[in-house]
Coordinates of C-alpha atoms and ligand atoms in Angstrom, one line a residue:
X1 CA -17.0 17.4 -16.0
X2 CA -16.5 16.2 -12.6
X3 CA -16.5 17.7 -9.0
X4 CA -14.4 17.8 -5.8
X5 CA -15.7 14.3 -4.5
X6 CA -14.0 13.7 -1.9
X7 CA -14.2 14.7 1.9
X8 CA -11.2 16.2 3.3
X9 CA -9.4 13.7 5.8
X10 CA -10.1 15.4 9.4
X11 CA -6.4 15.4 10.1
X12 CA -5.9 17.9 7.4
X13 CA -7.4 21.3 8.6
X14 CA -7.9 24.7 6.3
X15 CA -7.5 28.1 8.0
X16 CA -8.7 30.9 6.0
X17 CA -7.5 29.5 2.2
X18 CA -4.7 27.3 3.5
X19 CA -4.7 24.0 3.8
X20 CA -2.6 22.5 6.7
X21 CA -0.6 19.2 7.6
X22 CA -0.1 19.1 11.8
X23 CA -1.0 22.7 11.7
X24 CA 1.3 24.0 9.1
X25 CA 0.4 25.7 5.8
X26 CA 1.3 23.7 2.9
X27 CA 3.2 26.9 1.6
X28 CA 5.1 26.5 4.4
X29 CA 6.0 23.1 4.3
X30 CA 6.9 23.8 0.7
X31 CA 9.6 26.5 2.2
X32 CA 10.7 23.6 5.0
X33 CA 10.7 21.0 2.2
X34 CA 13.2 22.7 -0.3
X35 CA 10.5 23.6 -2.6
X36 CA 8.0 21.9 -4.9
X37 CA 6.9 18.8 -5.9
X38 CA 6.5 17.1 -2.4
X39 CA 5.0 14.5 -0.8
X40 CA 3.7 15.1 2.7
X41 CA 2.9 12.4 5.0
X42 CA 1.0 12.8 8.4
X43 CA 2.2 10.7 11.4
X44 CA -0.9 11.6 13.4
X45 CA -3.2 10.2 10.1
X46 CA -1.3 6.6 10.4
X47 CA -1.7 6.5 13.8
X48 CA -5.4 7.2 13.7
X49 CA -6.0 4.9 11.1
X50 CA -4.3 2.3 13.0
X51 CA -5.9 2.9 16.2
X52 CA -9.5 2.6 14.5
X53 CA -8.1 -0.6 12.8
X54 CA -7.4 -2.3 16.3
X55 CA -10.5 -1.1 17.9
X56 CA -12.5 -3.0 15.2
X57 CA -9.9 -6.3 15.3
X58 CA -9.7 -9.0 17.9
X59 CA -6.7 -8.5 19.8
X60 CA -5.3 -11.8 18.8
X61 CA -4.3 -10.6 15.2
X62 CA -1.4 -9.2 14.4
X63 CA -1.2 -6.1 12.0
X64 CA 1.9 -5.8 9.4
X65 CA 2.7 -2.9 7.6
X66 CA 4.0 -4.1 3.3
X67 CA 6.8 -1.6 3.0
X68 CA 6.3 -1.4 -0.6
X69 CA 3.5 0.8 0.0
X70 CA 5.5 3.8 1.1
X71 CA 9.4 3.0 1.9
X72 CA 10.6 6.1 3.0
X73 CA 12.9 5.5 5.5
X74 CA 11.6 7.7 8.2
X75 CA 7.7 6.5 8.0
X76 CA 9.5 2.9 7.8
X77 CA 11.1 3.6 10.9
X78 CA 7.8 5.2 12.2
X79 CA 5.5 2.1 11.2
X80 CA 8.2 -0.2 13.1
X81 CA 7.4 0.8 16.1
X82 CA 3.3 0.9 15.5
X83 CA 2.8 -2.4 14.0
X84 CA 3.7 -6.2 15.3
X85 CA 5.7 -6.9 11.9
X86 CA 6.8 -5.6 8.5
X87 CA 6.5 -7.4 5.1
X88 CA 9.1 -6.8 2.9
X89 CA 9.4 -7.6 -0.9
X90 CA 13.4 -7.3 -1.9
X91 CA 16.4 -7.6 0.2
X92 CA 16.7 -3.6 0.1
X93 CA 13.3 -3.4 1.6
X94 CA 14.5 -6.2 4.3
X95 CA 17.6 -3.9 5.2
X96 CA 15.2 -1.0 5.2
X97 CA 13.4 -2.4 7.8
X98 CA 16.0 -4.3 10.2
X99 CA 17.7 -0.6 10.0
X100 CA 14.2 0.8 11.0
X101 CA 14.9 -1.1 13.9
X102 CA 12.4 -4.1 13.4
X103 CA 13.5 -7.5 15.1
X104 CA 14.1 -9.9 12.1
X105 CA 12.1 -12.1 14.0
X106 CA 9.2 -9.9 12.7
X107 CA 10.0 -9.3 9.4
X108 CA 9.0 -11.6 6.4
X109 CA 9.7 -11.7 2.9
X110 CA 7.8 -12.6 -0.1
X111 CA 8.1 -12.0 -3.9
X112 CA 8.1 -14.5 -6.9
X113 CA 11.8 -14.0 -8.1
X114 CA 14.2 -13.7 -5.1
X115 CA 17.6 -14.5 -6.0
X116 CA 20.2 -16.6 -4.5
X117 CA 22.3 -13.2 -2.9
X118 CA 18.6 -12.0 -1.2
X119 CA 17.6 -15.5 0.1
X120 CA 21.4 -15.8 1.7
X121 CA 20.7 -12.4 3.3
X122 CA 17.4 -13.4 4.3
X123 CA 18.6 -16.4 6.4
X124 CA 21.9 -14.6 7.6
X125 CA 19.3 -12.0 9.0
X126 CA 16.9 -14.7 10.1
X127 CA 13.7 -13.2 8.8
X128 CA 10.9 -15.3 7.6
X129 CA 11.1 -16.5 4.3
X130 CA 7.5 -16.6 2.3
X131 CA 9.0 -19.4 -0.3
X132 CA 7.0 -19.3 -3.7
X133 CA 8.9 -22.3 -5.8
X134 CA 10.7 -25.3 -5.4
X135 CA 13.6 -23.5 -6.5
X136 CA 13.6 -21.3 -3.2
X137 CA 13.2 -24.3 -1.0
X138 CA 16.4 -25.9 -2.2
X139 CA 18.4 -22.6 -2.3
X140 CA 17.3 -22.3 1.4
X141 CA 18.7 -25.7 1.7
X142 CA 22.2 -25.3 0.4
X143 CA 22.3 -21.7 2.0
X144 CA 20.9 -23.2 5.3
X145 CA 23.9 -25.6 5.4
X146 CA 26.6 -22.9 3.8
X147 CA 26.0 -20.3 6.8
X148 CA 24.9 -22.7 9.7
X149 CA 22.1 -20.8 10.5
X150 CA 18.7 -22.2 10.2
X151 CA 16.1 -20.8 7.3
X152 CA 12.8 -19.9 8.6
X153 CA 10.2 -20.8 6.4
X154 CA 6.4 -20.2 5.4
X155 CA 4.8 -20.9 2.5
X156 CA 2.8 -18.7 -0.2
X157 CA -0.1 -20.5 -1.3
X158 CA -1.5 -19.5 -4.7
X159 CA -5.0 -20.6 -3.5
X160 CA -7.7 -22.0 -5.6
X161 CA -10.2 -19.1 -5.3
X162 CA -10.1 -15.5 -6.6
X163 CA -10.7 -12.3 -4.4
X164 CA -13.7 -11.0 -6.2
X165 CA -14.2 -6.9 -6.6
X166 CA -10.1 -6.4 -6.3
X167 CA -8.1 -3.8 -7.8
X168 CA -5.4 -6.0 -8.3
X169 CA -5.8 -9.5 -8.3
X170 CA -2.4 -11.9 -7.1
X171 CA -4.4 -15.0 -6.3
X172 CA -6.2 -17.6 -7.6
X173 CA -5.9 -19.1 -11.1
X174 CA -2.6 -19.4 -12.8
X175 CA -0.1 -16.9 -11.4
X176 CA 3.2 -16.3 -10.7
X177 CA 3.0 -15.7 -7.0
X178 CA 3.3 -18.4 -4.5
X179 CA 2.8 -22.2 -4.9
X180 CA -0.7 -23.6 -6.1
X181 CA -2.6 -24.8 -3.4
X182 CA -2.6 -28.5 -5.1
X183 CA 1.0 -28.2 -5.0
X184 CA 1.6 -27.4 -1.2
X185 CA 1.7 -30.6 0.3
X186 CA 4.7 -31.8 -2.1
X187 CA 6.5 -28.9 -1.2
X188 CA 6.0 -29.2 2.5
X189 CA 7.6 -32.9 2.2
X190 CA 10.7 -31.2 0.4
X191 CA 10.3 -28.5 3.4
X192 CA 10.7 -31.2 5.4
X193 CA 13.4 -33.3 4.0
X194 CA 15.4 -30.1 4.0
X195 CA 15.3 -29.7 7.3
X196 CA 14.0 -26.3 6.8
X197 CA 11.9 -24.3 9.7
X198 CA 8.7 -24.3 9.1
X199 CA 6.7 -21.5 10.4
X200 CA 3.1 -21.5 8.4
X201 CA 1.5 -19.9 5.7
X202 CA 0.8 -17.1 3.6
X203 CA -1.8 -16.3 1.2
X204 CA -2.5 -12.7 -0.7
X205 CA -5.2 -13.0 -3.0
X206 CA -5.1 -9.2 -4.4
X207 CA -5.4 -5.5 -3.5
X208 CA -7.7 -2.5 -3.5
X209 CA -10.7 -4.1 -1.9
X210 CA -13.6 -1.7 -1.2
X211 CA -15.8 -4.9 -0.8
X212 CA -16.1 -6.1 3.2
X213 CA -18.4 -9.3 1.8
X214 CA -15.7 -10.2 0.0
X215 CA -12.5 -9.9 1.9
X216 CA -14.9 -11.9 4.8
X217 CA -15.1 -14.6 2.4
X218 CA -11.8 -14.5 0.7
X219 CA -10.6 -14.6 4.7
X220 CA -12.8 -17.5 5.4
X221 CA -11.8 -19.6 2.4
X222 CA -8.1 -18.6 2.8
X223 CA -8.3 -20.1 6.8
X224 CA -10.3 -23.2 5.1
X225 CA -7.8 -23.9 3.2
X226 CA -5.0 -23.4 5.5
X227 CA -6.5 -26.0 7.9
X228 CA -6.5 -28.4 5.1
X229 CA -2.9 -27.8 4.3
X230 CA -2.0 -27.7 8.1
X231 CA -2.7 -31.6 8.0
X232 CA 0.5 -31.8 5.6
X233 CA 3.0 -29.5 7.5
X234 CA 6.0 -30.8 9.1
X235 CA 5.5 -28.7 12.2
X236 CA 3.1 -26.9 14.1
X237 CA 1.6 -24.1 12.1
X238 CA 2.1 -20.9 13.7
X239 CA 1.6 -18.2 11.1
X240 CA -1.3 -17.5 9.2
X241 CA -0.6 -14.5 7.1
X242 CA -4.5 -13.8 5.8
X243 CA -3.1 -11.3 3.7
X244 CA -5.1 -7.6 3.5
X245 CA -6.3 -6.0 0.3
X246 CA -8.3 -3.3 2.3
X247 CA -8.6 -0.9 -0.1
X248 CA -9.3 3.1 0.3
X249 CA -11.6 4.8 -1.9
X250 CA -10.1 7.3 -4.6
X251 CA -12.9 8.2 -7.5
X252 CA -16.3 9.6 -7.1
X253 CA -18.8 7.1 -5.8
X254 CA -16.1 4.9 -4.3
X255 CA -17.4 3.8 -0.3
X256 CA -14.9 3.5 2.2
X257 CA -14.2 -0.1 3.4
X258 CA -16.5 -1.3 6.0
X259 CA -13.9 -2.7 8.3
X260 CA -16.2 -3.3 11.5
X261 CA -17.7 -5.8 9.5
X262 CA -14.1 -7.1 8.6
X263 CA -13.2 -7.1 12.1
X264 CA -16.3 -8.9 13.4
X265 CA -15.7 -11.9 11.0
X266 CA -12.0 -11.9 12.0
X267 CA -13.3 -12.5 15.7
X268 CA -15.3 -15.3 14.4
X269 CA -12.0 -16.7 12.1
X270 CA -9.7 -16.2 15.0
X271 CA -12.3 -18.4 17.5
X272 CA -12.1 -21.0 14.6
X273 CA -8.3 -20.7 14.2
X274 CA -7.9 -20.9 18.0
X275 CA -9.3 -24.4 17.8
X276 CA -7.9 -25.9 14.5
X277 CA -4.6 -24.3 14.4
X278 CA -4.0 -23.6 18.2
X279 CA -0.6 -22.5 17.9
X280 CA -1.3 -20.2 14.8
X281 CA -1.5 -16.2 15.1
X282 CA -3.4 -14.6 12.3
X283 CA -1.7 -12.0 10.8
X284 CA -3.3 -9.1 8.2
X285 CA -0.6 -7.7 5.9
X286 CA -1.6 -4.2 4.7
X287 CA 0.1 -1.5 3.0
X288 CA -2.5 1.3 1.1
X289 CA -5.0 1.2 3.8
X290 CA -2.4 2.2 6.8
X291 CA -0.8 5.2 4.5
X292 CA -2.7 5.8 1.9
X293 CA -4.6 8.4 3.2
X294 CA -2.2 9.8 5.1
X295 CA -0.7 11.3 2.6
X296 CA -0.7 13.9 -0.1
X297 CA 1.2 15.2 -3.2
X298 CA 1.8 19.1 -3.4
X299 CA 2.9 20.9 -6.6
X300 CA 2.8 24.5 -7.7
X301 CA 0.8 26.1 -10.5
X302 CA 3.6 27.2 -13.2
X303 CA 1.3 28.4 -16.1
X304 CA -2.5 29.0 -16.4
X305 CA -3.6 28.4 -20.0
X306 CA -6.2 28.7 -22.0
X307 CA -6.8 26.4 -25.2
X308 CA -9.4 26.8 -27.1
X309 CA -11.7 27.6 -24.2
X310 CA -10.3 24.9 -21.9
X311 CA -8.0 25.8 -18.7
X312 CA -5.0 24.2 -18.2
X313 CA -3.0 24.4 -14.8
X314 CA 0.4 23.3 -15.7
X315 CA 2.3 22.3 -12.9
X316 CA 5.8 21.1 -11.8
X317 CA 4.7 17.8 -10.5
X318 CA 2.9 14.9 -12.6
X319 CA 3.3 11.4 -13.3
X320 CA 6.8 11.4 -13.2
X321 CA 6.3 11.4 -9.4
X322 CA 2.7 10.4 -9.2
X323 CA 1.8 7.9 -11.5
X324 CA -1.0 6.5 -9.8
X325 CA -2.9 10.0 -10.0
X326 CA -1.9 10.3 -13.7
X327 CA -4.1 7.1 -14.0
X328 CA -1.1 5.4 -15.4
X329 CA -0.5 2.8 -12.6
X330 CA -3.3 -0.3 -12.6
X331 CA -6.4 1.8 -13.8
X332 CA -8.2 0.7 -16.8
X333 CA -10.1 3.9 -17.5
X334 CA -8.4 7.2 -16.3
X335 CA -10.7 8.6 -13.4
X336 CA -9.5 11.5 -11.2
X337 CA -7.8 11.4 -7.6
X338 CA -9.4 13.8 -5.4
X339 CA -7.6 16.8 -6.1
X340 CA -7.2 20.5 -4.1
X341 CA -5.9 23.8 -4.8
X342 CA -4.3 24.1 -1.4
X343 CA -3.9 27.7 -1.5
X344 CA -7.8 28.7 -2.5
X345 CA -9.7 26.9 0.3
X346 CA -12.0 29.0 0.9
X347 CA -15.6 27.7 0.4
X348 CA -16.3 30.6 -1.3
X349 CA -13.8 30.6 -3.5
X350 CA -15.0 31.3 -7.2
X351 CA -14.7 28.1 -9.1
X352 CA -14.3 26.9 -13.1
X353 CA -13.4 23.8 -14.6
X354 CA -9.9 22.8 -15.1
X355 CA -7.6 20.5 -16.6
X356 CA -4.5 19.8 -14.0
X357 CA -1.4 18.8 -16.2
X358 CA 2.5 17.9 -15.3
X359 CA 5.5 19.4 -17.4
X360 CA 6.3 16.6 -19.0
X361 CA 5.9 16.1 -23.3
X362 CA 3.2 13.4 -22.7
X363 CA -0.4 13.4 -23.1
X364 CA -0.6 11.0 -20.3
X365 CA 0.5 13.5 -17.6
X366 CA -2.6 14.4 -16.4
X367 CA -3.3 14.9 -12.3
X368 CA -7.3 16.2 -13.0
X369 CA -8.9 16.0 -15.9
X370 CA -11.9 18.4 -16.7
X371 CA -12.2 19.1 -12.4
X372 CA -14.5 22.0 -10.7
X373 CA -11.6 23.9 -9.0
X374 CA -11.1 27.2 -7.3
X375 CA -9.6 29.6 -10.1
X376 CA -6.0 28.9 -9.6
X377 CA -3.2 31.3 -10.9
X378 CA 0.6 31.1 -11.3
X379 CA 2.2 30.1 -7.6
X380 CA -0.9 28.1 -6.5
X381 CA -0.8 25.1 -4.6
X382 CA -2.3 22.2 -5.9
X383 CA -2.8 18.9 -3.5
X384 CA -3.7 15.5 -4.6
X385 CA -5.4 13.6 -1.5
X386 CA -5.0 9.9 -1.1
X387 CA -1.2 9.6 -2.3
X388 CA 0.8 8.4 0.8
X389 CA 0.7 4.7 -1.1
X390 CA 2.4 4.0 -4.5
X391 CA 3.5 7.3 -5.0
X392 CA 7.2 8.6 -5.2
X393 CA 8.8 4.9 -5.2
X394 CA 6.0 4.0 -7.4
X395 CA 6.9 6.5 -10.0
X396 CA 9.2 6.6 -12.8
X397 CA 11.3 10.1 -11.5
X398 CA 13.7 9.8 -14.0
X399 CA 11.5 9.9 -16.9
X400 CA 12.4 13.3 -18.5
X401 CA 14.9 14.3 -16.4
X402 CA 13.6 16.6 -13.6
X403 CA 14.5 16.7 -10.2
X404 CA 13.4 13.7 -7.6
X405 CA 10.5 15.0 -5.5
X406 CA 10.9 15.9 -1.7
X407 CA 9.2 14.0 0.9
X408 CA 8.5 14.9 4.6
X409 CA 6.9 13.2 7.2
X410 CA 5.0 15.4 9.7
Ligands
PLP1 C1 1.8 -5.6 -2.5 C2 1.3 -6.2 -1.4 C3 1.1 -6.2 -0.1 C4 0.5 -4.7 0.0 O1 -0.7 -4.5 -0.5 P1 -1.7 -3.2 -0.3 O2 -2.9 -3.5 -1.4 O3 -0.9 -2.3 -0.1 O4 -2.4 -3.4 1.1 C5 0.5 -6.9 0.9 N1 0.9 -8.3 0.9 C6 1.8 -8.6 -0.5 C7 2.5 -10.2 -0.6 C8 2.0 -7.6 -1.6 O5 2.5 -8.2 -2.6

């Protein structure tokens, strides 16, 4: 049995039994959205998160938003005005970022399997391509020639260290991402020979890290590595993208990242970079950390069933919209996301142990397993917190043929 373990973020409020976003009860947001299930994201929450982050970062560090965390077009448009750059991982995301109003100079394109067509689009658009292989260097040389437009490149480096305590490791050891650090000097020579416009480096070591010390150590090691690689660069390094990997708490026992400690350490790194790589701008690319806490997934209880003494709340929402909350996106052992009954918010509401499931015919479709929740009935709304990142776009919406999820930005 698990109890509700998560503080309600301060930008969501409670009035009587109702949970509100931007002052609007979720029952009314449901009417607005065209029904349940839906995701609702708070602009105020994203702004507050960015402001708090900038307050602890040295002013010279640029903050980018990684679009894959949440590519809702209205949210990307909102982010475009809040951050110094958008990081994309496909030509589709690239067009989304450009259509959202972000200048091409401030869009960077990473990803291990870029097609020739995507590389052509990227050069034509004038975005910064994070090259991840010699194949890409060769294609970019041809594309540059064919289009008569210079290809802007940064080298994505697979470092010779790992980010500790990361939920998802994406750097160090054998990886499909980036180019192994030891092969980078040769790649830089190819870039010079091909006449590509070299602008800098990118290292992304991992995601969902809650340990400040691990992030600080990775950033320090990254900067040291990039300083060494800069000696082989064909042009001054103008961008050092140190990745991100900042996590958010989801589960009982998770504690929020000490971002102040990371910021203090980055001030030291910024001083170091100013001496060692005087033309380089330090970049942090963050997805989950900027938007994850700003979103809720809301579904409605369709049925209340008791099976051999266990209460099941069967809802109209589930893993087809929110794979991560079901535990089937990157979790090893399933743990409950924080969940509320959004129409039974009074602190004195009677509680029970209930399991919240979705409508899909699979035992994987669980949103909360044996959690202490206010007693809920047909028609009540269930809200899953911490749902602003890796939700709608990271879920198998076609699975079982239910309608797609609505999304609202308030
Ligand atoms: C996924 C990804 C990100 C965003 O990761 P978060 O954990 O959401 O912050 C940033 N950079 C790259 C290269 C990525 O692949």
